[in-house]
XYZ file of C-alpha atoms in Angstrom:
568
model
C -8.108 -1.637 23.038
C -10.063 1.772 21.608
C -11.497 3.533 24.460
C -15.483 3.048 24.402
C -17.285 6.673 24.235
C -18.792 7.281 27.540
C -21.342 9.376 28.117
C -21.245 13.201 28.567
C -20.413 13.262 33.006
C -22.535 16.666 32.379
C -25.856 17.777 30.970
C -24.778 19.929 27.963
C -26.620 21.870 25.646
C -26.259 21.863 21.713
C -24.834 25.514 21.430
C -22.730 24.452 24.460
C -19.377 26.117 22.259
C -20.661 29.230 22.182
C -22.179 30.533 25.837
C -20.000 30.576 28.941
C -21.312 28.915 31.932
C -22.408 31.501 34.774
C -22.771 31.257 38.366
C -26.357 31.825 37.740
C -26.141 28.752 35.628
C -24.227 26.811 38.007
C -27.427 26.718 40.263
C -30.009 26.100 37.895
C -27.664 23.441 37.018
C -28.482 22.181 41.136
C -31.968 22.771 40.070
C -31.917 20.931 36.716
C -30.530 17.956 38.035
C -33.634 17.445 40.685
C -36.010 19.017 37.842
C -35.234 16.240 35.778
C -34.071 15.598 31.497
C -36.135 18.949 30.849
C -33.768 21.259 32.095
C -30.926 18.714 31.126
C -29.924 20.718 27.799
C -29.244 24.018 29.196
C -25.440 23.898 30.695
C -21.883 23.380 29.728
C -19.136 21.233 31.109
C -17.399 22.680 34.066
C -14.504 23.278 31.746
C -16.062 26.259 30.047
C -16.619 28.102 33.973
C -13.267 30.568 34.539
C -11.581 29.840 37.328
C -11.174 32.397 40.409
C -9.276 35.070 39.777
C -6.030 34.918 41.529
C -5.349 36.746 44.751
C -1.815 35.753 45.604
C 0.158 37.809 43.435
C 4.116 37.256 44.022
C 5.236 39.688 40.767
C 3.422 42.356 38.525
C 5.434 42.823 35.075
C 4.254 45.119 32.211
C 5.194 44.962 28.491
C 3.396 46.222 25.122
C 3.017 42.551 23.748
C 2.088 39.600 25.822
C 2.643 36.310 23.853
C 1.485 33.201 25.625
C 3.292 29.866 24.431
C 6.749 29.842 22.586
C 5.921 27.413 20.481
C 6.654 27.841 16.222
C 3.542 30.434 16.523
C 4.619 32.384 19.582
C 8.279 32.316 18.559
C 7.174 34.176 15.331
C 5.219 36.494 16.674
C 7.305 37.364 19.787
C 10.305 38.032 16.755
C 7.647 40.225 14.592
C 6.498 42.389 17.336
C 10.404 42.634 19.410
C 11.338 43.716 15.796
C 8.633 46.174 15.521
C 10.196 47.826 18.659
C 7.938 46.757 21.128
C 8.539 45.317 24.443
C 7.696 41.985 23.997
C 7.371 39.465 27.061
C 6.742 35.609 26.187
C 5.551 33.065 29.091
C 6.812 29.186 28.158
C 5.189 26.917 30.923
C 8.176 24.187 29.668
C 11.233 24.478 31.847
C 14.249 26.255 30.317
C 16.524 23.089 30.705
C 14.321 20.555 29.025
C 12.278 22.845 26.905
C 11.817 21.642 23.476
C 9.452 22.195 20.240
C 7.456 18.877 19.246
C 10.744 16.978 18.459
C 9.766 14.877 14.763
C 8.205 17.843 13.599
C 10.215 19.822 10.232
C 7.953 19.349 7.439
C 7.558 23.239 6.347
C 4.562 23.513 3.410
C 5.480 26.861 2.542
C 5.830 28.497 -1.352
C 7.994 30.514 -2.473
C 10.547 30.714 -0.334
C 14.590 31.499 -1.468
C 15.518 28.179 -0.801
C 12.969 26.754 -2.696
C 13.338 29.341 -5.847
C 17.147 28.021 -5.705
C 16.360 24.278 -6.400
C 14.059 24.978 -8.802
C 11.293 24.186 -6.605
C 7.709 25.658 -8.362
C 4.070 24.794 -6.504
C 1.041 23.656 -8.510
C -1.496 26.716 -9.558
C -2.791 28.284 -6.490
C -6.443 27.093 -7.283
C -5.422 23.749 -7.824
C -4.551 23.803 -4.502
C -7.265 25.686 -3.040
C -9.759 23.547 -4.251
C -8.473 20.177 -2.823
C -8.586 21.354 0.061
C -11.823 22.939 -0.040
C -13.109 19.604 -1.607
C -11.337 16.988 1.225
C -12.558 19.555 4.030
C -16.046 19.169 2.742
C -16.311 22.895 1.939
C -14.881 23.948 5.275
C -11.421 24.888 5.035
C -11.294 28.667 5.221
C -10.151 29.888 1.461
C -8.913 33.518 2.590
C -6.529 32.020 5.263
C -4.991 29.549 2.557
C -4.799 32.842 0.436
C -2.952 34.251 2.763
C -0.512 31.268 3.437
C 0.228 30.944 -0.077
C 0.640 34.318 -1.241
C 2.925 34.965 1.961
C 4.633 31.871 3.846
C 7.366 31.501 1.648
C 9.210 35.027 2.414
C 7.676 34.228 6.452
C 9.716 31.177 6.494
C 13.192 33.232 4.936
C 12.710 36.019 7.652
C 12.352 33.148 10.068
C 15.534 31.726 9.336
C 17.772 34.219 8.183
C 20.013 34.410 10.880
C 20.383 30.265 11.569
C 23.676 28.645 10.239
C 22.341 25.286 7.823
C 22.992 23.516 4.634
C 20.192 22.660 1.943
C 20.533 19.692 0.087
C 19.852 19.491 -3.658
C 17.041 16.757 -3.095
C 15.519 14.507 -1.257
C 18.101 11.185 -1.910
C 21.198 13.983 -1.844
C 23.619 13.298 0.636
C 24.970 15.796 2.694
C 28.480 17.483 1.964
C 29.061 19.609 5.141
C 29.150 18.264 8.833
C 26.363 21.235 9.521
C 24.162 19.744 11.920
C 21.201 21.452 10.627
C 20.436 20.937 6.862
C 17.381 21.702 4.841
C 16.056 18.691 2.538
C 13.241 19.314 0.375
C 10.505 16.604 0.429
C 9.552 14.358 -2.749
C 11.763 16.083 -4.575
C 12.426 15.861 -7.629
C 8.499 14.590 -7.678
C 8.193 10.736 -8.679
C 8.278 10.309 -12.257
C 5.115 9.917 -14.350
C 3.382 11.177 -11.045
C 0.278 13.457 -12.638
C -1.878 15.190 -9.405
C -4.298 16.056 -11.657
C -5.017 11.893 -12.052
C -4.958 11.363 -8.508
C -8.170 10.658 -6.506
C -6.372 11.865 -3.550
C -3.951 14.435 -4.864
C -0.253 15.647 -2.861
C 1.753 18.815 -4.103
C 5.187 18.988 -4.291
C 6.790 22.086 -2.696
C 7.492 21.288 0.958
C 10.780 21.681 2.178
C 11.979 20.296 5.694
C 14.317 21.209 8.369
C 16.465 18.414 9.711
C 16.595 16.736 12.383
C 13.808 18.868 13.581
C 12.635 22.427 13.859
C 14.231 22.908 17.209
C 17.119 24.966 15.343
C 14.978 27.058 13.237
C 12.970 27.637 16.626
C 16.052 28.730 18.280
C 17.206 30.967 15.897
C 14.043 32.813 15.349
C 13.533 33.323 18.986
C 17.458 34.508 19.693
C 16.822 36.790 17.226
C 13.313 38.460 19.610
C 16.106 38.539 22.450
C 18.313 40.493 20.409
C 15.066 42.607 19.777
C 14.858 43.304 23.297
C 12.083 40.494 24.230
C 11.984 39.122 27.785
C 11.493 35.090 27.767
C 10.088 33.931 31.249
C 10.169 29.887 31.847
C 8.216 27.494 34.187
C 5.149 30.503 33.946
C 2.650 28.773 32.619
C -0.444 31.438 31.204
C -3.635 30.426 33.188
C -6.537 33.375 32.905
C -6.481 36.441 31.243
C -7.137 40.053 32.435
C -10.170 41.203 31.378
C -11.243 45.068 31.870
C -14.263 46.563 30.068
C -14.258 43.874 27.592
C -10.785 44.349 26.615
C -8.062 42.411 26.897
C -5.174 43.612 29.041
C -2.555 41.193 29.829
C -2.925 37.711 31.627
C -1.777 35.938 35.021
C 0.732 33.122 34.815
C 1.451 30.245 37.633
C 5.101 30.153 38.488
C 6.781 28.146 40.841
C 6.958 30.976 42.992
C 3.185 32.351 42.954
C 1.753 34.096 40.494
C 2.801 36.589 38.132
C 0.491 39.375 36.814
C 1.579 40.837 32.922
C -0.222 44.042 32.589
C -0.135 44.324 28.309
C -1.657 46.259 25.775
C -1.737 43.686 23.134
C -1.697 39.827 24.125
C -1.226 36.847 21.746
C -2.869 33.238 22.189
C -0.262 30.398 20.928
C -1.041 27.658 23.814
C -1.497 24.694 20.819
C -3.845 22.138 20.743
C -6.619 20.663 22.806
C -5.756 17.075 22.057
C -4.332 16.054 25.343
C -7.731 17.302 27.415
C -9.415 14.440 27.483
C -13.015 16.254 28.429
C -12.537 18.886 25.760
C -11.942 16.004 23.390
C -15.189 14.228 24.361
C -17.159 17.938 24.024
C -15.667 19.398 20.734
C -14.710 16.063 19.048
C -15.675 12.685 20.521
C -15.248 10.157 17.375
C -11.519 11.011 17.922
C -11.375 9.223 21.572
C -9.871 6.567 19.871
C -6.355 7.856 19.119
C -4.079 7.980 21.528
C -1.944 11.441 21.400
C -2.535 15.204 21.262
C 0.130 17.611 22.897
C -1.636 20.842 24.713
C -4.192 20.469 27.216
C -6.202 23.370 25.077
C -5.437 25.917 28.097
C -5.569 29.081 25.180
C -8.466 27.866 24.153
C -10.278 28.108 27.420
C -8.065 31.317 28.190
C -9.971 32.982 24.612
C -13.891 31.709 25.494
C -13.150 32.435 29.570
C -12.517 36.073 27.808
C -15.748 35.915 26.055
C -14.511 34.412 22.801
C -15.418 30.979 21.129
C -14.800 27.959 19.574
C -15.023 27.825 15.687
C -18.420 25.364 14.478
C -16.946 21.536 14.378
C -16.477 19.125 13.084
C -12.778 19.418 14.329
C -10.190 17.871 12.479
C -7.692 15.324 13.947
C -4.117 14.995 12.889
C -3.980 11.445 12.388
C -1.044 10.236 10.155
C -0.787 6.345 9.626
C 2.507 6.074 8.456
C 1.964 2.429 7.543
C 4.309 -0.652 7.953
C 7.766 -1.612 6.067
C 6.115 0.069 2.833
C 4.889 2.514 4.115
C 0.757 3.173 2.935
C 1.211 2.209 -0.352
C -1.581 1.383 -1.905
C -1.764 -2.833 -1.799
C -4.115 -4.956 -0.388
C -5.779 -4.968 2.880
C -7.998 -7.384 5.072
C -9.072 -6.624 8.373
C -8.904 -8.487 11.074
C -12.096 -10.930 9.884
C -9.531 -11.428 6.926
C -12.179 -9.480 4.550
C -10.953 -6.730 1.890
C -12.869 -3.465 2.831
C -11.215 -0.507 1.177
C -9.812 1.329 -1.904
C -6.600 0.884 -0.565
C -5.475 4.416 -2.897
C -5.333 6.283 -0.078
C -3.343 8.813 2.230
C -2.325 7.651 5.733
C -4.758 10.404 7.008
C -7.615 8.727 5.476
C -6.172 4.883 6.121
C -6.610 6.109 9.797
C -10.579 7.227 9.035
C -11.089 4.033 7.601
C -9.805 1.815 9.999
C -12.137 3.152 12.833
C -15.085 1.244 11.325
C -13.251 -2.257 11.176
C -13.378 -4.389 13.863
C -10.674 -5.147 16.758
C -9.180 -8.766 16.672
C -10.524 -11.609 18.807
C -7.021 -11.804 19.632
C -6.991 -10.356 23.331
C -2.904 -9.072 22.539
C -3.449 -7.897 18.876
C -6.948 -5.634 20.057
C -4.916 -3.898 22.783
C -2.306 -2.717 20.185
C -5.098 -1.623 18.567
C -4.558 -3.637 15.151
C -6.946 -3.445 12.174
C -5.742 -4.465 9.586
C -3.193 -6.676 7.692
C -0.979 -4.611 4.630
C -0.302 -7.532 2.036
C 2.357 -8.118 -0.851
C 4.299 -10.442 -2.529
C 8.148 -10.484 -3.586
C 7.523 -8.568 -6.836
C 6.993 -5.220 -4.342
C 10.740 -3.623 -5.481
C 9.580 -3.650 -8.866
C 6.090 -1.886 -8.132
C 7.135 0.577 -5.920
C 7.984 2.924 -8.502
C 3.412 3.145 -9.258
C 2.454 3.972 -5.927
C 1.826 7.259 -5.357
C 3.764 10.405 -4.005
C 3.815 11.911 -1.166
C 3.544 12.155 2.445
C 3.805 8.154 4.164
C 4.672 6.530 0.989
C 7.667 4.190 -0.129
C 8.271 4.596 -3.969
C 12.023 4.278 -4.416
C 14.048 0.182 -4.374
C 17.730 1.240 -3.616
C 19.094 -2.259 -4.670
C 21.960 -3.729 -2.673
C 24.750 -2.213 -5.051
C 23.983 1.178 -4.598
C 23.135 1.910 -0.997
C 26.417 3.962 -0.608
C 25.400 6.272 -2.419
C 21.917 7.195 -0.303
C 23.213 7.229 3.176
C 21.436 10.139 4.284
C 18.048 9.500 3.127
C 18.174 5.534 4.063
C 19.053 7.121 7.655
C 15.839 9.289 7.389
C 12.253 8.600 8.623
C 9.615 8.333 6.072
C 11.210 9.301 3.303
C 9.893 7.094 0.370
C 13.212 4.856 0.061
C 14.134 1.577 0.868
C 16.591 -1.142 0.225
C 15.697 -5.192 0.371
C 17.836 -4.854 3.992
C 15.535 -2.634 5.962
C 12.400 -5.081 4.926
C 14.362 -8.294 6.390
C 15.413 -5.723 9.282
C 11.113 -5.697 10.044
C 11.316 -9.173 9.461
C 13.749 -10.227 12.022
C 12.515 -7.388 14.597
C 8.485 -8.832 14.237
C 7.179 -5.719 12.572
C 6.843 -7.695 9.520
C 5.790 -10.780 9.018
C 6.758 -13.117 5.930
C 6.136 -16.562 4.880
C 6.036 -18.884 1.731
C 2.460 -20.054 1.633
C -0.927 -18.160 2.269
C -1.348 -20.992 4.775
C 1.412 -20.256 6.833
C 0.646 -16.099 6.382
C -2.694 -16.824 7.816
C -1.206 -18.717 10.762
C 1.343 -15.688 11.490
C -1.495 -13.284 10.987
C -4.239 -15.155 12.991
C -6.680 -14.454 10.331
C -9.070 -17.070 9.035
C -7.451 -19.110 6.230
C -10.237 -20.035 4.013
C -11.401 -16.373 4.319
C -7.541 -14.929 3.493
C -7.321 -17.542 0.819
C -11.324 -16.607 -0.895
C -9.974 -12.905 -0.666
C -7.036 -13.095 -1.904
C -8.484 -15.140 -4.729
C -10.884 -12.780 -5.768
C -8.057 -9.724 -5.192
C -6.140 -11.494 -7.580
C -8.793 -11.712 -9.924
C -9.391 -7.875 -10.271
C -5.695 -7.513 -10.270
C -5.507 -9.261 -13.732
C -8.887 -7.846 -15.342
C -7.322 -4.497 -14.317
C -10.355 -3.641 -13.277
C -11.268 -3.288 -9.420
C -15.229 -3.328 -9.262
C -15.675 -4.237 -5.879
C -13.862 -1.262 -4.488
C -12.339 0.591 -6.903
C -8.632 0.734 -7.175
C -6.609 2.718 -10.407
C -5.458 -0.398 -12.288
C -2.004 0.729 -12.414
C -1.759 -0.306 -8.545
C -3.367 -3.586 -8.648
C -0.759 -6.123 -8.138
C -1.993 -9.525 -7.524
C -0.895 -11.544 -4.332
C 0.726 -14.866 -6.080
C 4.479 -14.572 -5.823
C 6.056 -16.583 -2.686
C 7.377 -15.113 -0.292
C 4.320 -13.148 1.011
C 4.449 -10.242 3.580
C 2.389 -8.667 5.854
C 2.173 -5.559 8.355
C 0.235 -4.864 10.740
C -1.448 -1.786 10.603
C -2.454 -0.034 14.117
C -3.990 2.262 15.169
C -2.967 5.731 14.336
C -1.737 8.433 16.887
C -3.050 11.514 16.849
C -0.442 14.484 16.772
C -2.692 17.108 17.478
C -6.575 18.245 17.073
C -7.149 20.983 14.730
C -10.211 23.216 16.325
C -9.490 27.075 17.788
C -10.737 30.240 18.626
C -12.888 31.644 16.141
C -11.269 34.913 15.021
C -10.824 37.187 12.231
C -8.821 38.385 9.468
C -6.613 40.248 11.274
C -6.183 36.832 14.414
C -8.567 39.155 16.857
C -10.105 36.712 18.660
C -13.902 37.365 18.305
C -16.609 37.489 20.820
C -18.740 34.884 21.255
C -21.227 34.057 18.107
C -19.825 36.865 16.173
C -17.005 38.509 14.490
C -16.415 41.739 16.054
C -13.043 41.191 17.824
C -12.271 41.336 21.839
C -9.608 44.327 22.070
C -6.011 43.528 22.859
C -6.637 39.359 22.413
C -5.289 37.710 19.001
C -4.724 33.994 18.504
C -2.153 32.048 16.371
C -1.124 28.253 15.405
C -3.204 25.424 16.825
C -5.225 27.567 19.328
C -7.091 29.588 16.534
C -9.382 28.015 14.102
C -10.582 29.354 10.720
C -7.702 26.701 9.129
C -8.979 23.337 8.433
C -12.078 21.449 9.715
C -13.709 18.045 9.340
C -9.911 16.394 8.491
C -6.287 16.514 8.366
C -5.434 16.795 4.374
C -1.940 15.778 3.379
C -2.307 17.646 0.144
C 0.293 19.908 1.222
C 2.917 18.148 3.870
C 3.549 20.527 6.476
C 0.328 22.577 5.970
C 0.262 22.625 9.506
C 3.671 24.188 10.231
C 3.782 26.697 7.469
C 0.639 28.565 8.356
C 1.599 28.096 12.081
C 4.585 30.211 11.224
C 2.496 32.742 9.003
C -0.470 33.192 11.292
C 1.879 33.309 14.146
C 4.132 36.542 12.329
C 0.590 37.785 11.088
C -0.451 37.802 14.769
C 3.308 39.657 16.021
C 2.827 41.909 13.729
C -1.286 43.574 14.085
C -0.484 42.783 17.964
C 2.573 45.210 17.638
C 0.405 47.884 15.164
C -2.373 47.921 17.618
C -0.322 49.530 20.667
């Protein structure tokens, strides 16, 4: 079951993200709490106080660039600034036997890279773009940054793997024809035909290319190549304050197994991740997202940045919450939550399935609410034939590989969300439980545990907009209105979605200083990169662009390598 909000376990006060809490403040904070509610607004969680410096130092170490977190962000910067000459030392808290990238992860949204230029692969007008995002961040995505990604991510991602050993496939249903283990597949490509963005309500742009089976490779290779540069990789040292002097940044301590380890450096780069797995920062910077399980970082660069006298960009933050649907995916057919009631323009991306879903309500069903089910995704047997009308993109299924002809898409059918499927893998759900299927609404409604005379009065009226082609209660494009009427029926459970991380960083500016707090004059020697800087996207998670998230990781991350290295 969701997780109810609590309340805050501290007094906080509205501008809470942008003032550090003192030790003056921790005893009017003694003071407040016998004053009474009128002193209650003044102080911030305990999370925002730096902890003690430490005393015990075991090892001092000194370098030109300090990157914290070897991560896609810190990998490219620690390359950029090793190649730049510098003497580059990067902490990983992860040990060095079991240390690994987030392991799904490959979906690269860069433009204009070689590979892409070689399989004819051309992006949508930049403004296009631009102003999706601008529109589905309500204003708040930050237009210079997606300048920059656009105009530069696709020759960031060549220099990133120019030295790893991979084959590219020709498209997204090729099969491969060496026994590389690393191959490049571009994504939705060629794009779904008679798909038009421009008549889309919720737009995707083709472009994205992906590294299979993950990034791990691309990671690896990037990061052998800062070795050969000369930088020093130190495991199991995990960066926990930095060293402030005179306002300026000048290197950070690190907690190693051994004691603590003191990197004196001129220049030091943030690339911790996320906050998503701290569950008190969650509750302070973003509460409505307590409801989705996930998040990777414990937001540790975060605190490191504001502890320094930095801040946290203005909310609202944006989770990373990709439903990725059921046996089809989240196509766009009918739903009924778990009242058995139609509430949605089902048109949607799983990013925004996942925003609508928090307002339904959990099941009466004690075992269905703790798996967090809201909703029921239902079609009939005519689905292979509709498939083709749903739209592109990221989470959808839009290509029926009938029985004859599954030979000859191997690799793609042995893929994860890659828009095809074959009458097999829906029976596969079947038999597993994932799906269920029957051959009356009765007996759906029994399977589902929704009402029956509600499923049936729903369905009815569905059915009814499906064949006026016109959907007035919610709103539907009539080309993906397919009526429920065609025995057998299915139906997939839709969850909750996890959340993969939580958008929301360090304020900073053009140039990844981080900036002091409630301005934009930048701390010396501190600059920020992937998921602990902000300035990217607020309020929510577009999937306009799959892999938005990686490809101005990478950027940032070499944008960030490279002022670090021109500033010492």
């Amino acid at each position: 079951m969701p997780r109810q909000q609590q309340p805050p376990q501290q007094p906080v006060w509205p501008d809470a993200h942008r003032r550090q809490r003192t030790a003056a403040d921790a005893e009017d904070t003694k003071a407040g709490a016998s004053a009474g509610s009128g002193a209650s607004t003044k102080f911030a969680p305990d999370f925002l106080t730096p902890p003690a410096v430490p005393a015990d130092i075991q090892e001092t170490k000194d370098c030109d660039v300090l990157v914290i977190g070897m991560g896609l962000a810190g990998t490219a910067a620690a390359k950029e600034a090793a190649e730049a000459g510098k003497k580059v030392i990067v902490l990983e808290k992860q040990p060095k036997d079991s240390y690994t990238v987030i392991s799904m992860a490959g979906d690269f949204g860069v433009v204009g890279s070689k590979i892409q230029k070689d399989l004819g692969i051309e992006w949508a007008p930049k403004e296009d773009i631009f102003n999706e995002f601008v529109k589905e961040t309500g204003g708040r995505a930050d237009t210079w940054m997606l300048n920059y990604w656009y105009d530069h991510s696709g020759e960031d991602f060549d220099w990133f793997v120019e030295n790893a050993d991979y084959e590219v496939l020709k498209s997204t249903a090729a099969n491969r024809e060496t026994d590389k283990p690393n191959y490049i597949r571009p994504k939705c490509f060629p794009a779904l035909e008679g798909y038009n963005y421009k008549e889309e309500v919720y737009p995707y742009f083709h472009g994205t290319i992906t590294t299979n089976p993950n990034m791990q490779w691309a990671c690896q290779a990037a990061f052998d190549d800062a070795v050969k540069g000369g930088a020093e990789l130190i495991y199991e040292a995990e960066g926990e304050q930095l060293i402030v002097e005179d306002g300026t940044v000048k290197g950070a301590y690190a907690k190693t197994k051994d004691g603590y380890l003191k990197v004196n450096a001129k220049a030091t780069v943030l690339c911790c991740g996320d906050y998503g797995a701290n569950p008190e920062m969650r509750h302070h910077y973003a509460p409505w997202t307590e409801e989705f399980a996930g998040g990777v970082d414990d937001g540790r660069g975060q605190l490191m940045g504001i502890w320094a006298g930095g801040w946290m960009e203005l909310g609202p933050h944006a989770p990373m919450t990709h439903h990725m649907g059921g046996a089809l995916g989240v196509d766009s057919y009918l739903q009924l939550n778990m009242e058995g009631k139609r509430f949605m323009n089902e048109d949607v991306p799983g990013q925004n399935i996942a925003a609508e879903h928090t307002r339904q309500p959990v099941s009466k069903d004690e075992k269905m609410a703790e798996k967090g089910v809201k909703a029921w995704q239902i079609f009939d047997s005519k689905w292979p034939e509709q498939i083709d009308k749903m739209p592109d993109g990221h989470g959808y299924t839009n290509h029926f590989v009938p029985d004859d002809k599954v030979a000859e898409y191997e690799t793609v059918l042995a893929g994860f969300g890659l828009g095809y499927i074959t009458n097999a893998m829906v029976e596969a759900g079947v038999e597993k439980g994932a799906t269920i299927k029957a051959n009356t609404l009765e007996e759906l409604a029994q399977k589902t545990g929704l009402p029956l005379d509600t499923v049936k009065a729903e369905i009815a009226r569905y059915n009814e907009l499906c064949h006026q082609g016109l959907d007035v209660d919610f709103g539907k494009t009539a080309k993906r209105l397919f009526p429920v009427e065609n025995p057998p029926f299915y139906a997939c459970a839709f969850g909750n979605a996890g959340m993969l991380v939580m958008f929301g960083g360090l304020e900073c500016d053009r140039e990844l200083h981080v900036t002091k707090d409630g301005t934009n004059n930048p701390i010396p020697g501190l600059f920020v990169a992937g998921n602990s800087m902000g300035r990217r996207l607020l309020v929510d998670y577009p999937v306009v662009v799959a892999g938005i998230s990686l490809a101005t990781a990478l950027s940032f991350g070499r944008l960030a390598g490279k002022n670090a290295a021109a500033s010492v």
